[in-house]
C-alpha positions as protocol buffer text, in pm:
chain_id: "A"
residue {
  index: 1
  type: MET
  ca { x: -3377 y: 6745 z: -7 }
}
residue {
  index: 2
  type: ILE
  ca { x: -3502 y: 7060 z: -218 }
}
residue {
  index: 3
  type: PHE
  ca { x: -3453 y: 7040 z: -600 }
}
residue {
  index: 4
  type: CYS
  ca { x: -3439 y: 7325 z: -853 }
}
residue {
  index: 5
  type: ILE
  ca { x: -3523 y: 7202 z: -1178 }
}
residue {
  index: 6
  type: ALA
  ca { x: -3441 y: 7434 z: -1456 }
}
residue {
  index: 7
  type: ASP
  ca { x: -3609 y: 7455 z: -1831 }
}
residue {
  index: 8
  type: VAL
  ca { x: -3879 y: 7197 z: -1745 }
}
residue {
  index: 9
  type: LEU
  ca { x: -4106 y: 7418 z: -2001 }
}
residue {
  index: 10
  type: THR
  ca { x: -3993 y: 7548 z: -2340 }
}
residue {
  index: 11
  type: ALA
  ca { x: -4002 y: 7885 z: -2407 }
}
residue {
  index: 12
  type: ASP
  ca { x: -4295 y: 7831 z: -2667 }
}
residue {
  index: 13
  type: GLU
  ca { x: -4508 y: 7605 z: -2393 }
}
residue {
  index: 14
  type: LEU
  ca { x: -4441 y: 7939 z: -2149 }
}
residue {
  index: 15
  type: ALA
  ca { x: -4565 y: 8175 z: -2420 }
}
residue {
  index: 16
  type: THR
  ca { x: -4875 y: 7946 z: -2453 }
}
residue {
  index: 17
  type: VAL
  ca { x: -4972 y: 7916 z: -2100 }
}
residue {
  index: 18
  type: ARG
  ca { x: -4915 y: 8295 z: -2033 }
}
residue {
  index: 19
  type: ALA
  ca { x: -5150 y: 8323 z: -2298 }
}
residue {
  index: 20
  type: LEU
  ca { x: -5396 y: 8108 z: -2181 }
}
residue {
  index: 21
  type: ALA
  ca { x: -5396 y: 8253 z: -1831 }
}
residue {
  index: 22
  type: ASP
  ca { x: -5485 y: 8621 z: -1983 }
}
residue {
  index: 23
  type: LYS
  ca { x: -5803 y: 8475 z: -2106 }
}
residue {
  index: 24
  type: GLY
  ca { x: -5868 y: 8268 z: -1785 }
}
residue {
  index: 25
  type: ILE
  ca { x: -6111 y: 8317 z: -1494 }
}
residue {
  index: 26
  type: PHE
  ca { x: -5948 y: 8366 z: -1163 }
}
residue {
  index: 27
  type: VAL
  ca { x: -6113 y: 8298 z: -843 }
}
residue {
  index: 28
  type: ASP
  ca { x: -6015 y: 8329 z: -496 }
}
residue {
  index: 29
  type: GLY
  ca { x: -5777 y: 8112 z: -417 }
}
residue {
  index: 30
  type: ARG
  ca { x: -5916 y: 8028 z: -53 }
}
residue {
  index: 31
  type: THR
  ca { x: -6157 y: 7777 z: -215 }
}
residue {
  index: 32
  type: THR
  ca { x: -5913 y: 7532 z: -242 }
}
residue {
  index: 33
  type: ALA
  ca { x: -5755 y: 7582 z: 92 }
}
residue {
  index: 34
  type: GLY
  ca { x: -5752 y: 7363 z: 393 }
}
residue {
  index: 35
  type: ALA
  ca { x: -5959 y: 7551 z: 695 }
}
residue {
  index: 36
  type: ALA
  ca { x: -5594 y: 7582 z: 882 }
}
residue {
  index: 37
  type: ALA
  ca { x: -5455 y: 7746 z: 590 }
}
residue {
  index: 38
  type: ALA
  ca { x: -5738 y: 7946 z: 430 }
}
residue {
  index: 39
  type: ALA
  ca { x: -5683 y: 8258 z: 690 }
}
residue {
  index: 40
  type: ALA
  ca { x: -5310 y: 8279 z: 554 }
}
residue {
  index: 41
  type: LYS
  ca { x: -5400 y: 8243 z: 208 }
}
residue {
  index: 42
  type: HIS
  ca { x: -5457 y: 8571 z: -11 }
}
residue {
  index: 43
  type: ASN
  ca { x: -5423 y: 8476 z: -408 }
}
residue {
  index: 44
  type: GLU
  ca { x: -5634 y: 8390 z: -694 }
}
residue {
  index: 45
  type: GLN
  ca { x: -5614 y: 8073 z: -881 }
}
residue {
  index: 46
  type: LEU
  ca { x: -5762 y: 7959 z: -1236 }
}
residue {
  index: 47
  type: ALA
  ca { x: -6139 y: 7811 z: -1176 }
}
residue {
  index: 48
  type: CYS
  ca { x: -6128 y: 7428 z: -1182 }
}
residue {
  index: 49
  type: ASP
  ca { x: -6381 y: 7431 z: -1453 }
}
residue {
  index: 50
  type: ASP
  ca { x: -6207 y: 7685 z: -1678 }
}
residue {
  index: 51
  type: ASP
  ca { x: -6100 y: 7546 z: -2012 }
}
residue {
  index: 52
  type: ALA
  ca { x: -5756 y: 7743 z: -2000 }
}
residue {
  index: 53
  type: ARG
  ca { x: -5664 y: 7569 z: -1651 }
}
residue {
  index: 54
  type: ALA
  ca { x: -5716 y: 7245 z: -1798 }
}
residue {
  index: 55
  type: GLU
  ca { x: -5501 y: 7325 z: -2125 }
}
residue {
  index: 56
  type: ILE
  ca { x: -5217 y: 7470 z: -1897 }
}
residue {
  index: 57
  type: GLU
  ca { x: -5244 y: 7138 z: -1660 }
}
residue {
  index: 58
  type: ARG
  ca { x: -5210 y: 6937 z: -1991 }
}
residue {
  index: 59
  type: ILE
  ca { x: -4903 y: 7146 z: -2103 }
}
residue {
  index: 60
  type: VAL
  ca { x: -4750 y: 7159 z: -1753 }
}
residue {
  index: 61
  type: ALA
  ca { x: -4820 y: 6782 z: -1691 }
}
residue {
  index: 62
  type: GLY
  ca { x: -4645 y: 6681 z: -2022 }
}
residue {
  index: 63
  type: ALA
  ca { x: -4328 y: 6885 z: -1958 }
}
residue {
  index: 64
  type: LEU
  ca { x: -4307 y: 6726 z: -1584 }
}
residue {
  index: 65
  type: ASP
  ca { x: -4345 y: 6358 z: -1734 }
}
residue {
  index: 66
  type: ARG
  ca { x: -4080 y: 6390 z: -2015 }
}
residue {
  index: 67
  type: ASN
  ca { x: -3801 y: 6556 z: -1733 }
}
residue {
  index: 68
  type: ASP
  ca { x: -3598 y: 6269 z: -1616 }
}
residue {
  index: 69
  type: PHE
  ca { x: -3465 y: 6475 z: -1292 }
}
residue {
  index: 70
  type: PHE
  ca { x: -3798 y: 6527 z: -1209 }
}
residue {
  index: 71
  type: ALA
  ca { x: -3897 y: 6155 z: -1223 }
}
residue {
  index: 72
  type: ALA
  ca { x: -3575 y: 6048 z: -1036 }
}
residue {
  index: 73
  type: ALA
  ca { x: -3614 y: 6303 z: -766 }
}
residue {
  index: 74
  type: SER
  ca { x: -3991 y: 6208 z: -697 }
}
residue {
  index: 75
  type: LEU
  ca { x: -4067 y: 5873 z: -827 }
}
residue {
  index: 76
  type: PRO
  ca { x: -4412 y: 5955 z: -874 }
}
residue {
  index: 77
  type: ARG
  ca { x: -4700 y: 5690 z: -824 }
}
residue {
  index: 78
  type: VAL
  ca { x: -4975 y: 5974 z: -844 }
}
residue {
  index: 79
  type: THR
  ca { x: -4946 y: 6339 z: -925 }
}
residue {
  index: 80
  type: THR
  ca { x: -5276 y: 6559 z: -838 }
}
residue {
  index: 81
  type: SER
  ca { x: -5452 y: 6812 z: -1070 }
}
residue {
  index: 82
  type: LEU
  ca { x: -5215 y: 7138 z: -1077 }
}
residue {
  index: 83
  type: LEU
  ca { x: -5349 y: 7489 z: -926 }
}
residue {
  index: 84
  type: VAL
  ca { x: -5263 y: 7778 z: -1144 }
}
residue {
  index: 85
  type: SER
  ca { x: -5185 y: 8058 z: -909 }
}
residue {
  index: 86
  type: ARG
  ca { x: -5146 y: 8451 z: -971 }
}
residue {
  index: 87
  type: SER
  ca { x: -5063 y: 8713 z: -676 }
}
residue {
  index: 88
  type: GLY
  ca { x: -5068 y: 9082 z: -778 }
}
residue {
  index: 89
  type: PRO
  ca { x: -4956 y: 9365 z: -522 }
}
residue {
  index: 90
  type: GLY
  ca { x: -5035 y: 9277 z: -131 }
}
residue {
  index: 91
  type: MET
  ca { x: -5125 y: 8915 z: -240 }
}
residue {
  index: 92
  type: GLY
  ca { x: -4892 y: 8600 z: -80 }
}
residue {
  index: 93
  type: TYR
  ca { x: -4978 y: 8289 z: 131 }
}
residue {
  index: 94
  type: GLY
  ca { x: -4857 y: 8310 z: 502 }
}
residue {
  index: 95
  type: GLN
  ca { x: -4665 y: 8006 z: 669 }
}
residue {
  index: 96
  type: HIS
  ca { x: -4848 y: 7694 z: 633 }
}
residue {
  index: 97
  type: ILE
  ca { x: -4815 y: 7330 z: 594 }
}
residue {
  index: 98
  type: ASP
  ca { x: -5000 y: 7137 z: 293 }
}
residue {
  index: 99
  type: ASN
  ca { x: -5253 y: 6879 z: 379 }
}
residue {
  index: 100
  type: ALA
  ca { x: -5148 y: 6530 z: 408 }
}
residue {
  index: 101
  type: LEU
  ca { x: -5439 y: 6383 z: 177 }
}
residue {
  index: 102
  type: MET
  ca { x: -5583 y: 6581 z: -118 }
}
residue {
  index: 103
  type: GLY
  ca { x: -5827 y: 6511 z: -384 }
}
residue {
  index: 104
  type: SER
  ca { x: -6094 y: 6213 z: -415 }
}
residue {
  index: 105
  type: PRO
  ca { x: -5983 y: 5942 z: -446 }
}
residue {
  index: 106
  type: ALA
  ca { x: -5701 y: 6067 z: -171 }
}
residue {
  index: 107
  type: VAL
  ca { x: -5369 y: 6129 z: -292 }
}
residue {
  index: 108
  type: ARG
  ca { x: -5090 y: 6123 z: -5 }
}
residue {
  index: 109
  type: THR
  ca { x: -4882 y: 6442 z: -57 }
}
residue {
  index: 110
  type: ASP
  ca { x: -4527 y: 6326 z: 3 }
}
residue {
  index: 111
  type: LEU
  ca { x: -4383 y: 6604 z: -203 }
}
residue {
  index: 112
  type: SER
  ca { x: -4518 y: 6942 z: -327 }
}
residue {
  index: 113
  type: PHE
  ca { x: -4365 y: 7138 z: -633 }
}
residue {
  index: 114
  type: THR
  ca { x: -4421 y: 7477 z: -769 }
}
residue {
  index: 115
  type: VAL
  ca { x: -4391 y: 7547 z: -1164 }
}
residue {
  index: 116
  type: PHE
  ca { x: -4283 y: 7922 z: -1213 }
}
residue {
  index: 117
  type: LEU
  ca { x: -4444 y: 8045 z: -1540 }
}
residue {
  index: 118
  type: ASN
  ca { x: -4315 y: 8435 z: -1553 }
}
residue {
  index: 119
  type: GLU
  ca { x: -3966 y: 8556 z: -1505 }
}
residue {
  index: 120
  type: PRO
  ca { x: -3871 y: 8685 z: -1165 }
}
residue {
  index: 121
  type: GLU
  ca { x: -3837 y: 9065 z: -1306 }
}
residue {
  index: 122
  type: ASP
  ca { x: -4167 y: 9057 z: -1382 }
}
residue {
  index: 123
  type: TYR
  ca { x: -4268 y: 9114 z: -962 }
}
residue {
  index: 124
  type: ASP
  ca { x: -4101 y: 9205 z: -668 }
}
residue {
  index: 125
  type: GLY
  ca { x: -4157 y: 9018 z: -375 }
}
residue {
  index: 126
  type: GLY
  ca { x: -4353 y: 8703 z: -399 }
}
residue {
  index: 127
  type: ILE
  ca { x: -4060 y: 8490 z: -280 }
}
residue {
  index: 128
  type: LEU
  ca { x: -4103 y: 8120 z: -161 }
}
residue {
  index: 129
  type: VAL
  ca { x: -3966 y: 8061 z: 159 }
}
residue {
  index: 130
  type: ILE
  ca { x: -3919 y: 7684 z: 287 }
}
residue {
  index: 131
  type: GLU
  ca { x: -3819 y: 7591 z: 624 }
}
residue {
  index: 132
  type: ASP
  ca { x: -3619 y: 7300 z: 735 }
}
residue {
  index: 133
  type: ALA
  ca { x: -3368 y: 7214 z: 1002 }
}
residue {
  index: 134
  type: GLU
  ca { x: -3112 y: 7455 z: 822 }
}
residue {
  index: 135
  type: GLY
  ca { x: -3340 y: 7767 z: 828 }
}
residue {
  index: 136
  type: GLY
  ca { x: -3542 y: 7917 z: 547 }
}
residue {
  index: 137
  type: HIS
  ca { x: -3462 y: 7866 z: 210 }
}
residue {
  index: 138
  type: GLU
  ca { x: -3561 y: 8152 z: -58 }
}
residue {
  index: 139
  type: ILE
  ca { x: -3656 y: 8066 z: -365 }
}
residue {
  index: 140
  type: LYS
  ca { x: -3769 y: 8260 z: -668 }
}
residue {
  index: 141
  type: LEU
  ca { x: -3651 y: 8090 z: -1013 }
}
residue {
  index: 142
  type: ALA
  ca { x: -3664 y: 8159 z: -1372 }
}
residue {
  index: 143
  type: ALA
  ca { x: -3986 y: 8111 z: -1588 }
}
residue {
  index: 144
  type: GLY
  ca { x: -3985 y: 7721 z: -1690 }
}
residue {
  index: 145
  type: SER
  ca { x: -3807 y: 7612 z: -1391 }
}
residue {
  index: 146
  type: VAL
  ca { x: -3958 y: 7383 z: -1087 }
}
residue {
  index: 147
  type: ILE
  ca { x: -3887 y: 7341 z: -699 }
}
residue {
  index: 148
  type: LEU
  ca { x: -3962 y: 7034 z: -574 }
}
residue {
  index: 149
  type: TYR
  ca { x: -3970 y: 6999 z: -208 }
}
residue {
  index: 150
  type: ARG
  ca { x: -4100 y: 6778 z: 87 }
}
residue {
  index: 151
  type: ALA
  ca { x: -4483 y: 6836 z: 160 }
}
residue {
  index: 152
  type: SER
  ca { x: -4395 y: 6814 z: 545 }
}
residue {
  index: 153
  type: THR
  ca { x: -4250 y: 7125 z: 560 }
}
residue {
  index: 154
  type: LEU
  ca { x: -4357 y: 7493 z: 663 }
}
residue {
  index: 155
  type: HIS
  ca { x: -4347 y: 7723 z: 382 }
}
residue {
  index: 156
  type: GLN
  ca { x: -4488 y: 8063 z: 273 }
}
residue {
  index: 157
  type: VAL
  ca { x: -4503 y: 8283 z: -18 }
}
residue {
  index: 158
  type: MET
  ca { x: -4410 y: 8650 z: 53 }
}
residue {
  index: 159
  type: PRO
  ca { x: -4617 y: 8940 z: -28 }
}
residue {
  index: 160
  type: VAL
  ca { x: -4566 y: 9075 z: -367 }
}
residue {
  index: 161
  type: GLU
  ca { x: -4458 y: 9416 z: -390 }
}
residue {
  index: 162
  type: ARG
  ca { x: -4499 y: 9494 z: -765 }
}
residue {
  index: 163
  type: GLY
  ca { x: -4612 y: 9331 z: -1085 }
}
residue {
  index: 164
  type: VAL
  ca { x: -4770 y: 8959 z: -1087 }
}
residue {
  index: 165
  type: ARG
  ca { x: -4653 y: 8616 z: -990 }
}
residue {
  index: 166
  type: LEU
  ca { x: -4796 y: 8319 z: -1194 }
}
residue {
  index: 167
  type: VAL
  ca { x: -4717 y: 7974 z: -1073 }
}
residue {
  index: 168
  type: ALA
  ca { x: -4844 y: 7617 z: -1110 }
}
residue {
  index: 169
  type: VAL
  ca { x: -4854 y: 7424 z: -801 }
}
residue {
  index: 170
  type: GLY
  ca { x: -4923 y: 7032 z: -745 }
}
residue {
  index: 171
  type: TRP
  ca { x: -4831 y: 6737 z: -516 }
}
residue {
  index: 172
  type: VAL
  ca { x: -4670 y: 6399 z: -577 }
}
residue {
  index: 173
  type: GLN
  ca { x: -4721 y: 6056 z: -377 }
}
residue {
  index: 174
  type: SER
  ca { x: -4425 y: 5889 z: -472 }
}
residue {
  index: 175
  type: LEU
  ca { x: -4355 y: 5527 z: -502 }
}
residue {
  index: 176
  type: VAL
  ca { x: -4125 y: 5538 z: -178 }
}
residue {
  index: 177
  type: ARG
  ca { x: -4262 y: 5705 z: 97 }
}
residue {
  index: 178
  type: ASP
  ca { x: -3972 y: 5730 z: 316 }
}
residue {
  index: 179
  type: PRO
  ca { x: -3771 y: 6054 z: 188 }
}
residue {
  index: 180
  type: ARG
  ca { x: -3432 y: 5909 z: 337 }
}
residue {
  index: 181
  type: VAL
  ca { x: -3440 y: 5630 z: 114 }
}
residue {
  index: 182
  type: ARG
  ca { x: -3584 y: 5833 z: -191 }
}
residue {
  index: 183
  type: GLU
  ca { x: -3282 y: 6012 z: -138 }
}
residue {
  index: 184
  type: MET
  ca { x: -3069 y: 5721 z: -163 }
}
residue {
  index: 185
  type: ILE
  ca { x: -3251 y: 5589 z: -471 }
}
residue {
  index: 186
  type: PHE
  ca { x: -3208 y: 5932 z: -614 }
}
residue {
  index: 187
  type: ASP
  ca { x: -2820 y: 5954 z: -541 }
}
residue {
  index: 188
  type: LEU
  ca { x: -2788 y: 5600 z: -681 }
}
residue {
  index: 189
  type: THR
  ca { x: -2969 y: 5700 z: -1009 }
}
residue {
  index: 190
  type: MET
  ca { x: -2755 y: 6016 z: -1031 }
}
residue {
  index: 191
  type: ALA
  ca { x: -2442 y: 5798 z: -995 }
}
residue {
  index: 192
  type: ARG
  ca { x: -2533 y: 5545 z: -1242 }
}
residue {
  index: 193
  type: ARG
  ca { x: -2588 y: 5819 z: -1495 }
}
residue {
  index: 194
  type: LEU
  ca { x: -2257 y: 5995 z: -1433 }
}
residue {
  index: 195
  type: ILE
  ca { x: -2076 y: 5636 z: -1438 }
}
residue {
  index: 196
  type: THR
  ca { x: -2270 y: 5541 z: -1778 }
}
residue {
  index: 197
  type: ALA
  ca { x: -2120 y: 5878 z: -1928 }
}
residue {
  index: 198
  type: ALA
  ca { x: -1757 y: 5810 z: -1810 }
}
residue {
  index: 199
  type: ASP
  ca { x: -1441 y: 5631 z: -1931 }
}
residue {
  index: 200
  type: GLY
  ca { x: -1250 y: 5379 z: -1766 }
}
residue {
  index: 201
  type: GLU
  ca { x: -1182 y: 5017 z: -1737 }
}
residue {
  index: 202
  type: THR
  ca { x: -1348 y: 4961 z: -1379 }
}
residue {
  index: 203
  type: LYS
  ca { x: -1702 y: 5132 z: -1517 }
}
residue {
  index: 204
  type: GLY
  ca { x: -1841 y: 4811 z: -1598 }
}
residue {
  index: 205
  type: GLU
  ca { x: -1787 y: 4662 z: -1234 }
}
residue {
  index: 206
  type: ALA
  ca { x: -1868 y: 4974 z: -1074 }
}
residue {
  index: 207
  type: LEU
  ca { x: -2200 y: 5043 z: -1275 }
}
residue {
  index: 208
  type: GLY
  ca { x: -2306 y: 4669 z: -1166 }
}
residue {
  index: 209
  type: LEU
  ca { x: -2275 y: 4692 z: -842 }
}
residue {
  index: 210
  type: LEU
  ca { x: -2459 y: 5050 z: -831 }
}
residue {
  index: 211
  type: ALA
  ca { x: -2726 y: 4886 z: -1056 }
}
residue {
  index: 212
  type: LYS
  ca { x: -2770 y: 4595 z: -762 }
}
residue {
  index: 213
  type: VAL
  ca { x: -2808 y: 4819 z: -497 }
}
residue {
  index: 214
  type: HIS
  ca { x: -3032 y: 5057 z: -684 }
}
residue {
  index: 215
  type: SER
  ca { x: -3282 y: 4754 z: -753 }
}
residue {
  index: 216
  type: ASN
  ca { x: -3268 y: 4610 z: -418 }
}
residue {
  index: 217
  type: LEU
  ca { x: -3364 y: 4924 z: -275 }
}
residue {
  index: 218
  type: LEU
  ca { x: -3650 y: 4959 z: -510 }
}
residue {
  index: 219
  type: ARG
  ca { x: -3731 y: 4607 z: -446 }
}
residue {
  index: 220
  type: GLN
  ca { x: -3745 y: 4692 z: -52 }
}
residue {
  index: 221
  type: PHE
  ca { x: -3903 y: 5021 z: -51 }
}
residue {
  index: 222
  type: VAL
  ca { x: -4150 y: 5069 z: -336 }
}
residue {
  index: 223
  type: GLU
  ca { x: -4505 y: 5068 z: -262 }
}
residue {
  index: 224
  type: ILE
  ca { x: -4716 y: 4980 z: -550 }
}
């Protein structure tokens, strides 16, 4: 599944992040690309030892941690450090697949996410295209929004034609490796929340059954 999550960052957080990025030192993005992806990658990233990057990561990671939808969709065990990416005219990232393992100690990349840090009208082009069995999904979201998708998919960022595209990207190792099971657990989580908010005499019984299935799926498939 592909999840588009709106309003993960507040307006104040976005303003702070953009101000930090304006003061940061950007380097060639190919320094963090795998061997196969380096040839396709043409962007800039905040230097890993830049204080601005560390502060942006603190703000964005805090926003993700408090977002219940992101937690339900990803069931995160570990989240990698974030990369802050900037793409100007002519820059993009050709079709590629993310590395299966990242970092030291290694993190298995079950899910990829992109946090949009400036508004879509700030740039032309720069569309994220995610390929799956249904074809290509074109993604360009409002500032503060997050796209979460399976890291096993081919994807690309089309070249920016005008302006600057500013995003943060990262990866999640989920508590549940199997995406089919993870999707079922997510659906059950959403159903429980809907029933909890609803009225009706049978709500308690239905909620109890959903809670049973939810707990037993977690018991069988969660990896700790």
